[in-house]
Amino acid sequence: MAVAKVTEKVEMKFSVVGKSVIRVDAKEKVKGKAKFIGDMYIHGMLHGKILRSKYPHARILKIDVSEAEKIDGVVAIVTAKDIPGQNIVPLIISDEPFLAADRALYYGEPIAAVAAISEEIAEYALSLIKVDYEPLPPLLNMMEAIKPDAQKLHPYGNVVSSYRIIKGNIEVGFKEADIIVEHDYTTRHQEHAYLEPQGMLAIPNPDESITVYGSMQCPYYVQNAVSAVLGIPRHKVRIIQTTTGGAFGGKEDVPSRIAGITALLAYKAKRPVKLIYKRDEDIIATSKRHPAIVKYKSGVTKDGKLVAIKVEMYYDAGAYATLSPAVLWRGILHSTGPYKCPNVLVEAYAIATNKVPNGAFRGFGEPQVVFAHESQMDQLAEKLGMDPAEFRLKNILDVGDETATGQVLEDIGLRETLLKAISMANWKQKRELYANQSGRYRKGIGISCAFYGVSLGASGKKLDGSGAIVQVTPDGKVVIAVGTTEMGQGMKTVLTQIAAEEFGLSMDDVYLLDTDTGVVPDSGPTVASRATLMSGNAIRDACAKIKPNLLVIASKLLSEDPEYLKFENGYIVSTKDEDKRVSFKDVASEGYMERLQLAATGWYKATPTSFDKETGQGNAYITYSYATHISEVIVDTVTGKVKPIRVVAVHDSGKIVNPVLAEGQVHGGVVQGIGYALMEELIEENGIIKNANFTDYLIPTSMDVPDIDVAFVETHYREGPYGIKGLGEVPLLAHPPSIINAIYNATGARLYELPATPERVYFAIKKVRK
Ligand code: MOS
């Protein structure tokens, strides 16, 4: 496979940053030695199991645990009544209980939990717990749930959250338009399908504090949740993240509820309890990507300028608010795409239904609208008689342009990503080549562009600070700790690179600890493609506090002014005379002799952001990343099966710390994007998920992966460490519409609903051939 091409825009010299060093956790993972939460055993440990609602909507009249309690080996059973603290998972809108008390709002909702000496006994005990339900009619259609006369699931009604963006004058905009395209777009659930299911191990300590190990993205959310459920302050709750086998947003808020229940069991049993989800319960009872209906209307002048965009967004929140307000906010912020448009009106709603609560999934509310705006762009281009890439080039955001929220952009490499992708994919030749085809198998090529607000932005700004602890040891090595987490994306490696770069050391000289709330202050969640930027800056801040003390020592040892000293290849070297050098190790050792402080806490606080709830105007995000994806597909017009054959993905995520890891991020996003576009579909019947396994819920395998060519355009974000922005989520959100547009190019059939399964493609083709 081709190694990613990198175009540097700001010349900086690096020794470790920008190099494709091997992942720091590669060996342990390849050898199967990494310890996931399922691998952990503690003396006296019990096994936890959760009893789940049998109905998508029911009153809980009575829970009788007396028979279950009699079983040998059952140590503790908990229901809502056993909660010493608050029975509400703390998040944006507090409406979700740890254990359902008098009503269950979705199929699979936790009602009670058992801790026993074995999983089998715990499972058996569950079967003996008697729950008297009064089933209620479930609210399963969000468009019904939003009607004023619908039954109300929450005291606040069924509208969990709503936002709008108003810019210019939409009426005037559509009057100016010569061509208008209007369509509804439907998307469905997407399951995270992380390899490692959810799991926690809670250990009550003799001093009445508690330690919880587990698979998670957001240890401080978990700390807050355990503190809430047990009614003990946060300094008595220590959360340590274990090796996490994938998350993709699915371990953002969900682990809070699981850790709460596990901690409750451990507290009552006064013994350690481990609780691991089985795959089917993980699929049934944990968050997914929000199903959405996006109603889109856009207008252009005949010379190809976007003048009006009107969008209505409806996102199915599921039973509880969880992260829906934040997901919806990110969705609306990106709803007009990375394009200039003077007149915008967007209204967005997240609506409660009796389904599993939907939450964070890589892209966080964006893939739904990217599918819509990129489908619109292609249809507008066609009506104009313009090439879709040319049409995008005419309308994309450039330096100095304004987003729909009125934010003026600085570091923006979108045009370069587009131009580069067009050339790498031989776009023009392929479009011509595929214009006239006949026969059963047709090839097509499609393009899509996207932008992504890096980090939490104005809706989550209170969480947008991050810390790091850096210590230089007496033998001249470096230990670092950060508050963000590794979940497979490569954070440990890139942050180790940053610390090594700062001290002029090699990767082996730096060790990054597992994330532990007892070590680093609350650094916000590990989401929103923010870890490298936020923790990277925090590490640099800490290093900057330690370096002067190291230089004091080196200066003394070398008789050189600190101003003329630099950190290089394990030495501190004079810039005037390269032979004047002392090893980092000797300086560190001497530093300890002199009792100087060679450890520090670093902190980074994101630059200010703003959002006016009335108008939707403001500087919503600190900066944005950009991408252009081009897909080529072969469509079997007889069966409707689509096979992606080639992908070109060009990204502007600022400075790239590790090109191979970054390329891996893009590959992963492309593959998840293929799943979202073509195959992933949960089957629900009366609110019950029927295909909670990987036999019937199809995700791409290695056989489905096309050739992928990746390139990076490195614009410089002045606040990022070395110009870094963020990459994690962008590849997935940018990808699906490139496939949908390629299907259209191949067949003339346009899909308005995801996934484009063979059935849907078949019927779409049949419709246009009639
Ligand atoms: Mo991520 S989807 O922002 O956890």
PDB file of N, CA and C and ligand atoms in Angstrom, residues 192 217-218 247-253 289 323 327 330 359-365 452 455-456 487 525-530 729, ligand 1:
ATOM      1  N   HIS A 192     -21.430   0.608  17.046  1.00  0.00           N
ATOM      2  CA  HIS A 192     -19.988   0.866  17.061  1.00  0.00           C
ATOM      3  C   HIS A 192     -19.155  -0.364  16.717  1.00  0.00           C
ATOM      4  N   GLN A 217     -13.679   5.815  27.394  1.00  0.00           N
ATOM      5  CA  GLN A 217     -13.068   6.983  26.783  1.00  0.00           C
ATOM      6  C   GLN A 217     -12.907   8.119  27.790  1.00  0.00           C
ATOM      7  N   CYS A 218     -13.796   8.177  28.776  1.00  0.00           N
ATOM      8  CA  CYS A 218     -13.928   9.390  29.582  1.00  0.00           C
ATOM      9  C   CYS A 218     -13.885   9.103  31.078  1.00  0.00           C
ATOM     10  N   ALA A 247     -13.643   2.041  20.674  1.00  0.00           N
ATOM     11  CA  ALA A 247     -14.695   2.782  21.373  1.00  0.00           C
ATOM     12  C   ALA A 247     -15.583   3.526  20.361  1.00  0.00           C
ATOM     13  N   PHE A 248     -14.958   4.381  19.551  1.00  0.00           N
ATOM     14  CA  PHE A 248     -15.640   5.093  18.463  1.00  0.00           C
ATOM     15  C   PHE A 248     -16.797   5.957  18.944  1.00  0.00           C
ATOM     16  N   GLY A 249     -16.745   6.405  20.192  1.00  0.00           N
ATOM     17  CA  GLY A 249     -17.854   7.180  20.763  1.00  0.00           C
ATOM     18  C   GLY A 249     -18.735   6.316  21.654  1.00  0.00           C
ATOM     19  N   GLY A 250     -18.715   5.021  21.436  1.00  0.00           N
ATOM     20  CA  GLY A 250     -19.568   4.104  22.191  1.00  0.00           C
ATOM     21  C   GLY A 250     -19.147   3.928  23.633  1.00  0.00           C
ATOM     22  N   LYS A 251     -17.932   4.421  23.957  1.00  0.00           N
ATOM     23  CA  LYS A 251     -17.496   4.356  25.346  1.00  0.00           C
ATOM     24  C   LYS A 251     -17.295   5.772  25.893  1.00  0.00           C
ATOM     25  N   GLU A 252     -18.098   6.695  25.342  1.00  0.00           N
ATOM     26  CA  GLU A 252     -18.064   8.065  25.868  1.00  0.00           C
ATOM     27  C   GLU A 252     -18.932   8.172  27.119  1.00  0.00           C
ATOM     28  N   ASP A 253     -20.248   8.088  26.973  1.00  0.00           N
ATOM     29  CA  ASP A 253     -21.118   8.230  28.143  1.00  0.00           C
ATOM     30  C   ASP A 253     -21.587   6.898  28.705  1.00  0.00           C
ATOM     31  N   ARG A 289     -25.370   5.359  16.703  1.00  0.00           N
ATOM     32  CA  ARG A 289     -25.532   6.602  15.965  1.00  0.00           C
ATOM     33  C   ARG A 289     -27.029   6.906  15.796  1.00  0.00           C
ATOM     34  N   LEU A 323     -26.255  12.125  25.370  1.00  0.00           N
ATOM     35  CA  LEU A 323     -25.438  13.140  24.689  1.00  0.00           C
ATOM     36  C   LEU A 323     -26.162  13.828  23.535  1.00  0.00           C
ATOM     37  N   VAL A 327     -24.715  16.068  20.378  1.00  0.00           N
ATOM     38  CA  VAL A 327     -24.665  15.443  19.049  1.00  0.00           C
ATOM     39  C   VAL A 327     -25.434  16.310  18.051  1.00  0.00           C
ATOM     40  N   ARG A 330     -23.484  19.500  17.188  1.00  0.00           N
ATOM     41  CA  ARG A 330     -22.427  19.296  16.182  1.00  0.00           C
ATOM     42  C   ARG A 330     -23.055  19.081  14.802  1.00  0.00           C
ATOM     43  N   GLY A 359     -26.254   8.032  21.008  1.00  0.00           N
ATOM     44  CA  GLY A 359     -25.249   8.919  21.584  1.00  0.00           C
ATOM     45  C   GLY A 359     -24.118   9.222  20.631  1.00  0.00           C
ATOM     46  N   ALA A 360     -22.913   9.144  21.197  1.00  0.00           N
ATOM     47  CA  ALA A 360     -21.725   9.504  20.431  1.00  0.00           C
ATOM     48  C   ALA A 360     -21.346   8.371  19.493  1.00  0.00           C
ATOM     49  N   PHE A 361     -21.049   8.684  18.275  1.00  0.00           N
ATOM     50  CA  PHE A 361     -20.418   7.740  17.356  1.00  0.00           C
ATOM     51  C   PHE A 361     -19.596   8.571  16.389  1.00  0.00           C
ATOM     52  N   ARG A 362     -18.287   8.283  16.369  1.00  0.00           N
ATOM     53  CA  ARG A 362     -17.346   8.899  15.438  1.00  0.00           C
ATOM     54  C   ARG A 362     -18.056   9.768  14.378  1.00  0.00           C
ATOM     55  N   GLY A 363     -17.888  11.051  14.513  1.00  0.00           N
ATOM     56  CA  GLY A 363     -18.587  11.987  13.633  1.00  0.00           C
ATOM     57  C   GLY A 363     -19.658  12.766  14.376  1.00  0.00           C
ATOM     58  N   PHE A 364     -20.232  12.126  15.407  1.00  0.00           N
ATOM     59  CA  PHE A 364     -21.047  12.784  16.432  1.00  0.00           C
ATOM     60  C   PHE A 364     -22.129  13.693  15.840  1.00  0.00           C
ATOM     61  N   GLY A 365     -23.054  13.089  15.083  1.00  0.00           N
ATOM     62  CA  GLY A 365     -24.150  13.895  14.535  1.00  0.00           C
ATOM     63  C   GLY A 365     -23.870  14.482  13.170  1.00  0.00           C
ATOM     64  N   TYR A 452     -14.862  19.648   9.882  1.00  0.00           N
ATOM     65  CA  TYR A 452     -15.095  19.104  11.222  1.00  0.00           C
ATOM     66  C   TYR A 452     -14.532  20.078  12.263  1.00  0.00           C
ATOM     67  N   SER A 455     -12.339  19.608  18.580  1.00  0.00           N
ATOM     68  CA  SER A 455     -12.585  19.703  20.015  1.00  0.00           C
ATOM     69  C   SER A 455     -14.049  20.062  20.289  1.00  0.00           C
ATOM     70  N   LEU A 456     -14.348  20.451  21.536  1.00  0.00           N
ATOM     71  CA  LEU A 456     -15.748  20.463  21.950  1.00  0.00           C
ATOM     72  C   LEU A 456     -16.540  21.643  21.423  1.00  0.00           C
ATOM     73  N   MET A 487      -7.636   4.550  22.975  1.00  0.00           N
ATOM     74  CA  MET A 487      -8.675   3.533  22.770  1.00  0.00           C
ATOM     75  C   MET A 487      -8.405   2.728  21.512  1.00  0.00           C
ATOM     76  N   PRO A 525     -13.482  15.010  28.346  1.00  0.00           N
ATOM     77  CA  PRO A 525     -13.649  13.703  27.712  1.00  0.00           C
ATOM     78  C   PRO A 525     -12.673  13.490  26.560  1.00  0.00           C
ATOM     79  N   THR A 526     -12.406  12.215  26.225  1.00  0.00           N
ATOM     80  CA  THR A 526     -11.576  11.938  25.050  1.00  0.00           C
ATOM     81  C   THR A 526     -12.504  11.681  23.885  1.00  0.00           C
ATOM     82  N   VAL A 527     -12.848  12.751  23.243  1.00  0.00           N
ATOM     83  CA  VAL A 527     -13.853  12.774  22.180  1.00  0.00           C
ATOM     84  C   VAL A 527     -13.475  13.921  21.260  1.00  0.00           C
ATOM     85  N   ALA A 528     -14.280  14.089  20.228  1.00  0.00           N
ATOM     86  CA  ALA A 528     -14.205  15.302  19.408  1.00  0.00           C
ATOM     87  C   ALA A 528     -12.813  15.506  18.793  1.00  0.00           C
ATOM     88  N   SER A 529     -12.120  14.406  18.552  1.00  0.00           N
ATOM     89  CA  SER A 529     -10.805  14.452  17.887  1.00  0.00           C
ATOM     90  C   SER A 529      -9.881  15.451  18.566  1.00  0.00           C
ATOM     91  N   ARG A 530      -9.907  15.466  19.921  1.00  0.00           N
ATOM     92  CA  ARG A 530      -9.228  16.524  20.651  1.00  0.00           C
ATOM     93  C   ARG A 530      -7.978  16.099  21.391  1.00  0.00           C
ATOM     94  N   GLU A 729     -12.158  11.661  13.786  1.00  0.00           N
ATOM     95  CA  GLU A 729     -13.494  11.349  13.285  1.00  0.00           C
ATOM     96  C   GLU A 729     -13.701  11.664  11.803  1.00  0.00           C
TER      97      GLU A 729
HETATM   98 MO1  MOS B   1     -16.581  11.016  19.961  1.00  0.00          MO
HETATM   99  S1  MOS B   1     -18.101  10.432  18.699  1.00  0.00           S
HETATM  100  O1  MOS B   1     -16.733  12.693  19.950  1.00  0.00           O
HETATM  101  O2  MOS B   1     -16.815  10.100  21.420  1.00  0.00           O
END
